[in-house]
C-alpha cells in the first residue's frame, strides 16, 4: 500500500512539474503565432496559434517575434517590451474603432519593430499608433487609415527614434505624423512613404528632428509644419513631392511656435498647393539649396528663404 501511495504521489508531482514547465514554456517563447482561427488559450505555437496580438504578446519573450499565419483582424494592443510584429506574406489587420490601434509604452532601451500591418480606424479611431515610451520604433510596410486623431503620434518625455519606411497614412483628421518630446530629442526618419488627406502631413513640434526623403505629402490641409511650441523643431525635406494641399505646402513657425523652427529643403517638387508653396511665419525659417521646383502655388517662390550653397548642418 505504501508503495502504491508513493507511486501515486510521485506521478502527481511529475504531472504538476510538467504542467508548470509547459506553462513556463508558453510564457517564454521566442516566436509566437496568430491566426484568424486561433484561440488565446493556446500556447501561440505554429500548430496552436493565438487569436489576437494581445494574447500572443503575453506569451512572447522580450525581443521575440509574433508572426501571422493567415489574413485576419488581430485586435488593438499595448506594447510594453521589445518585440517584433511581422505580418509579411498575409494581411495582418487591426481595427481600432473608437480606440488607439497600437500604444507603445515600452522600456527606455526597448526596440519595437512592426512590419506589414494594416491599422483601420474606420473613420472614428483615435490614433493609429501612439508612441509614448521606448527607445526605437521601426515601422515598415505599415498602412494607417481613418483616424480622428493622428496616424502616428510620437509624444514622449525622453529621447526616442521613429523610422517609417515604405508605408502609407491616410484620412487622419489632425495629422499624419506628429512628433514631440518634453525632454531630449524626438528623432523621426521617413522614407518612401505617402501621407494624404490629413490635417497636417508632417507636424514637428517640441524638440522634434524629422528627416523626410523620397516621400509624398499630398491633399492634406498643410503638407509640412515645423512648430516648436516652446522648443526648437527642425524638418529636413529632400527628394519629395508636396502637392495639392489645400493650405501651405511647407510652413515654418506660426501656430503656437515660440522658439525658432526651421525647415530645410532640397530637390523637392512643391506644386499646386492652395496656399504658399513655402510660408515663413513668426519664429520660423527655411533654408533651401535652390534646387526645388516650386510652382502652381498661391503664391510661388520662397520669399524670405535662406539660399544655401554649402552643406546644411
Coordinates of C-alpha atoms in Angstrom, one line a residue:
X1 CA 0.0 0.0 0.0
X2 CA 2.9 2.4 0.9
X3 CA 4.5 1.6 -2.5
X4 CA 1.2 2.4 -4.3
X5 CA 0.8 5.6 -2.3
X6 CA 4.4 6.6 -3.0
X7 CA 4.0 5.9 -6.7
X8 CA 0.8 8.0 -7.0
X9 CA 2.4 10.8 -5.1
X10 CA 5.5 10.7 -7.4
X11 CA 3.2 10.7 -10.5
X12 CA 1.3 13.6 -9.2
X13 CA 4.5 15.6 -8.6
X14 CA 5.8 14.7 -12.0
X15 CA 2.5 15.8 -13.7
X16 CA 2.5 19.1 -11.7
X17 CA 6.1 19.7 -12.7
X18 CA 5.3 19.1 -16.4
X19 CA 2.3 21.4 -16.2
X20 CA 4.5 24.2 -14.7
X21 CA 7.1 23.6 -17.3
X22 CA 4.5 23.7 -20.1
X23 CA 3.1 27.0 -18.7
X24 CA 6.6 28.4 -18.3
X25 CA 7.4 27.4 -21.9
X26 CA 4.3 29.1 -23.2
X27 CA 5.3 32.3 -21.4
X28 CA 8.9 32.3 -22.8
X29 CA 8.5 31.5 -26.5
X30 CA 10.9 33.5 -28.7
X31 CA 8.5 33.2 -31.6
X32 CA 4.7 33.0 -31.4
X33 CA 1.9 32.9 -34.0
X34 CA -1.5 34.3 -34.5
X35 CA -4.3 33.1 -36.8
X36 CA -7.9 34.1 -37.6
X37 CA -9.0 30.7 -36.4
X38 CA -6.7 30.7 -33.3
X39 CA -7.5 30.9 -29.6
X40 CA -5.8 32.9 -27.0
X41 CA -5.9 30.0 -24.6
X42 CA -3.4 28.3 -26.9
X43 CA 0.3 28.4 -26.4
X44 CA 0.6 30.6 -29.6
X45 CA 2.8 27.9 -31.3
X46 CA 2.8 27.3 -35.1
X47 CA 0.3 24.4 -34.7
X48 CA -1.7 26.0 -31.9
X49 CA -1.8 29.8 -32.6
X50 CA -3.4 32.5 -30.7
X51 CA -6.3 34.7 -31.9
X52 CA -5.0 38.2 -31.1
X53 CA -1.8 40.2 -30.9
X54 CA -2.6 40.9 -27.3
X55 CA -2.9 37.2 -26.5
X56 CA 0.4 36.4 -28.3
X57 CA 2.5 39.3 -26.8
X58 CA 1.8 38.0 -23.3
X59 CA 3.4 34.6 -24.3
X60 CA 6.4 36.1 -26.2
X61 CA 9.7 36.9 -24.5
X62 CA 11.1 40.4 -24.7
X63 CA 12.9 40.7 -28.0
X64 CA 10.9 37.9 -29.6
X65 CA 8.6 37.9 -32.7
X66 CA 5.0 37.4 -33.4
X67 CA 4.3 36.1 -36.8
X68 CA 1.0 35.9 -38.7
X69 CA -0.3 32.7 -40.3
X70 CA -3.3 33.9 -42.3
X71 CA -5.4 37.1 -43.0
X72 CA -7.5 38.4 -40.2
X73 CA -8.0 41.2 -37.7
X74 CA -5.9 40.7 -34.6
X75 CA -7.1 43.4 -32.3
X76 CA -5.6 46.6 -30.7
X77 CA -2.7 46.1 -28.3
X78 CA -0.3 47.8 -25.9
X79 CA 3.4 47.1 -26.3
X80 CA 5.5 47.3 -23.1
X81 CA 8.7 45.5 -24.2
X82 CA 11.0 44.9 -27.1
X83 CA 9.0 42.9 -29.8
X84 CA 8.7 42.4 -33.5
X85 CA 5.3 42.0 -35.1
X86 CA 5.6 40.6 -38.6
X87 CA 2.7 40.3 -40.9
X88 CA 4.7 39.6 -44.1
X89 CA 3.1 37.3 -46.6
X90 CA -0.5 37.9 -45.5
X91 CA -2.9 40.6 -44.3
X92 CA -2.3 41.4 -40.6
X93 CA -5.1 43.7 -39.7
X94 CA -6.0 45.8 -36.6
X95 CA -9.4 47.6 -36.5
X96 CA -9.2 50.4 -33.9
X97 CA -12.7 51.9 -34.0
X98 CA -13.1 54.4 -31.1
X99 CA -9.7 53.5 -29.7
X100 CA -5.9 53.6 -30.4
X101 CA -4.6 50.8 -32.7
X102 CA -1.2 50.3 -31.0
X103 CA 0.1 52.0 -27.9
X104 CA 3.8 51.7 -27.4
X105 CA 4.7 52.2 -23.8
X106 CA 7.9 50.3 -23.5
X107 CA 11.2 50.4 -21.5
X108 CA 13.8 53.1 -22.0
X109 CA 16.1 50.8 -24.0
X110 CA 13.4 48.7 -25.9
X111 CA 13.1 48.4 -29.6
X112 CA 9.8 47.7 -31.4
X113 CA 9.6 46.5 -35.0
X114 CA 6.2 46.4 -36.8
X115 CA 6.1 45.1 -40.4
X116 CA 3.3 44.5 -42.9
X117 CA 0.5 45.5 -40.6
X118 CA -2.7 47.4 -41.6
X119 CA -4.4 49.6 -39.0
X120 CA -8.0 50.6 -39.9
X121 CA -9.7 53.2 -37.8
X122 CA -12.9 53.1 -39.8
X123 CA -13.0 56.9 -39.7
X124 CA -13.6 57.1 -35.9
X125 CA -10.4 55.5 -34.5
X126 CA -8.4 57.7 -32.1
X127 CA -4.8 57.3 -33.2
X128 CA -3.3 54.6 -35.4
X129 CA -0.1 54.3 -33.3
X130 CA 0.8 56.2 -30.1
X131 CA 4.5 56.1 -29.3
X132 CA 4.9 57.4 -25.7
X133 CA 7.9 55.4 -24.3
X134 CA 10.6 53.2 -25.7
X135 CA 14.0 53.8 -27.4
X136 CA 13.4 52.8 -31.0
X137 CA 10.2 52.2 -33.1
X138 CA 10.7 50.9 -36.6
X139 CA 7.7 50.7 -39.0
X140 CA 7.9 49.0 -42.4
X141 CA 5.1 48.5 -44.9
X142 CA 2.5 49.7 -42.5
X143 CA -0.8 51.2 -43.5
X144 CA -2.7 53.5 -41.2
X145 CA -6.2 54.7 -42.3
X146 CA -9.2 56.5 -40.9
X147 CA -8.5 58.1 -37.5
X148 CA -9.9 61.2 -35.9
X149 CA -6.5 62.0 -34.3
X150 CA -3.1 61.2 -35.6
X151 CA -1.8 58.4 -37.8
X152 CA 1.5 58.1 -35.8
X153 CA 1.6 60.2 -32.6
X154 CA 5.1 60.3 -31.1
X155 CA 4.6 62.1 -27.8
X156 CA 7.4 61.4 -25.3
X157 CA 9.2 62.6 -22.2
X158 CA 12.7 61.5 -23.3
X159 CA 14.8 60.7 -26.3
X160 CA 13.3 58.4 -29.0
X161 CA 13.8 57.3 -32.5
X162 CA 11.0 56.6 -35.0
X163 CA 11.6 55.2 -38.5
X164 CA 8.8 54.9 -41.1
X165 CA 9.6 53.1 -44.4
X166 CA 7.5 52.1 -47.4
X167 CA 4.3 53.0 -45.6
X168 CA 1.1 55.0 -46.1
X169 CA -1.1 57.1 -43.8
X170 CA -4.5 58.4 -45.0
X171 CA -7.6 60.1 -43.6
X172 CA -6.3 61.2 -40.2
X173 CA -8.0 64.4 -39.0
X174 CA -5.2 66.0 -37.0
X175 CA -2.0 64.8 -38.6
X176 CA -0.3 62.0 -40.4
X177 CA 2.8 62.0 -38.2
X178 CA 3.2 64.3 -35.2
X179 CA 6.4 64.3 -33.1
X180 CA 7.4 66.0 -29.9
X181 CA 9.1 65.3 -26.6
X182 CA 9.2 67.3 -23.4
X183 CA 12.9 66.3 -22.8
X184 CA 15.6 65.0 -25.1
X185 CA 15.1 64.8 -28.9
X186 CA 12.3 63.1 -30.8
X187 CA 14.0 61.9 -34.0
X188 CA 11.9 60.7 -37.0
X189 CA 13.2 59.3 -40.3
X190 CA 10.6 58.8 -43.0
X191 CA 11.4 57.3 -46.5
X192 CA 9.3 56.2 -49.4
X193 CA 6.0 56.9 -47.5
X194 CA 2.8 58.7 -48.6
X195 CA 0.6 60.8 -46.3
X196 CA -2.7 62.0 -47.8
X197 CA -6.0 63.6 -46.6
X198 CA -4.8 64.5 -43.1
X199 CA -4.9 67.8 -41.2
X200 CA -1.1 68.2 -41.4
X201 CA 1.0 65.7 -43.2
X202 CA 4.2 66.1 -41.1
X203 CA 3.9 68.1 -37.8
X204 CA 7.2 68.7 -36.0
X205 CA 6.7 70.2 -32.5
X206 CA 8.8 70.4 -29.3
X207 CA 12.3 69.1 -29.7
X208 CA 11.5 67.2 -33.0
X209 CA 14.1 66.5 -35.6
X210 CA 12.4 65.0 -38.7
X211 CA 14.0 63.8 -41.9
X212 CA 11.8 63.1 -44.9
X213 CA 13.1 61.6 -48.1
X214 CA 11.6 60.3 -51.3
X215 CA 8.0 60.7 -49.9
X216 CA 4.7 62.2 -50.9
X217 CA 2.7 64.7 -48.8
X218 CA -0.5 65.4 -50.8
X219 CA -4.1 66.6 -50.4
X220 CA -3.6 67.5 -46.7
X221 CA -4.5 70.8 -45.2
X222 CA -0.8 71.6 -44.8
X223 CA 2.0 69.4 -46.2
X224 CA 4.7 70.1 -43.6
X225 CA 4.7 72.3 -40.5
X226 CA 7.6 72.9 -38.1
X227 CA 6.2 74.5 -35.0
X228 CA 8.4 74.4 -31.9
X229 CA 5.7 75.1 -29.2
X230 CA 8.3 76.3 -26.7
X231 CA 11.3 74.3 -28.1
X232 CA 13.1 74.1 -31.4
X233 CA 11.7 71.9 -34.2
X234 CA 13.5 71.1 -37.4
X235 CA 12.4 69.3 -40.6
X236 CA 14.8 68.3 -43.4
X237 CA 12.9 67.6 -46.6
X238 CA 14.6 66.1 -49.7
X239 CA 13.6 64.4 -53.0
X240 CA 9.9 64.6 -52.1
X241 CA 6.6 65.8 -53.6
X242 CA 4.4 68.3 -51.6
X243 CA 1.3 68.7 -53.8
X244 CA -2.3 69.6 -53.8
X245 CA -2.5 70.5 -50.1
X246 CA -5.4 72.9 -49.5
X247 CA -3.2 75.3 -47.4
X248 CA 0.6 75.8 -47.4
X249 CA 2.9 73.2 -48.9
X250 CA 5.6 73.9 -46.3
X251 CA 5.2 76.1 -43.2
X252 CA 7.8 77.1 -40.7
X253 CA 6.8 78.8 -37.5
X254 CA 3.4 80.3 -36.7
X255 CA 0.8 78.5 -34.8
X256 CA 1.9 78.1 -31.2
X257 CA 5.6 78.3 -32.1
X258 CA 7.5 80.4 -29.5
X259 CA 11.1 79.1 -30.3
X260 CA 12.9 79.0 -33.7
X261 CA 11.5 76.4 -36.0
X262 CA 13.2 75.5 -39.3
X263 CA 12.5 73.6 -42.5
X264 CA 15.5 72.7 -44.7
X265 CA 14.6 71.8 -48.3
X266 CA 16.5 70.3 -51.2
X267 CA 15.4 68.7 -54.5
X268 CA 11.7 68.7 -53.9
X269 CA 8.7 69.4 -56.1
X270 CA 6.3 71.8 -54.3
X271 CA 3.3 72.2 -56.6
X272 CA -0.4 73.1 -56.8
X273 CA -0.9 73.9 -53.1
X274 CA -3.8 76.2 -52.2
X275 CA -1.6 78.4 -50.0
X276 CA 2.0 79.4 -50.4
X277 CA 4.4 76.8 -51.6
X278 CA 6.7 77.9 -48.7
X279 CA 5.4 80.0 -45.9
X280 CA 7.7 81.5 -43.3
X281 CA 5.8 82.8 -40.2
X282 CA 6.7 84.1 -36.7
X283 CA 9.8 82.3 -35.3
X284 CA 10.2 80.3 -38.5
X285 CA 13.0 79.9 -41.1
X286 CA 13.5 78.0 -44.3
X287 CA 16.9 77.0 -45.7
X288 CA 16.9 76.0 -49.4
X289 CA 19.6 74.6 -51.7
X290 CA 17.8 76.4 -54.6
X291 CA 17.2 73.0 -56.2
X292 CA 13.5 72.9 -55.5
X293 CA 10.7 73.2 -58.1
X294 CA 8.1 75.5 -56.5
X295 CA 5.3 76.2 -59.0
X296 CA 1.5 76.4 -59.2
X297 CA 1.1 77.6 -55.6
X298 CA -0.5 80.7 -54.2
X299 CA 1.9 82.4 -54.3
X300 CA 5.0 80.7 -55.7
X301 CA 8.6 81.3 -54.8
X302 CA 10.5 81.0 -51.5
X303 CA 10.2 84.5 -50.1
X304 CA 12.4 85.0 -47.1
X305 CA 14.2 81.7 -47.5
X306 CA 18.0 81.5 -46.9
X307 CA 19.7 80.2 -50.0
X308 CA 22.4 77.7 -49.1
X309 CA 25.2 76.7 -51.4
X310 CA 27.1 74.5 -49.0
X311 CA 26.1 71.6 -46.9
X312 CA 23.3 72.1 -44.4
X313 CA 24.3 71.3 -40.8

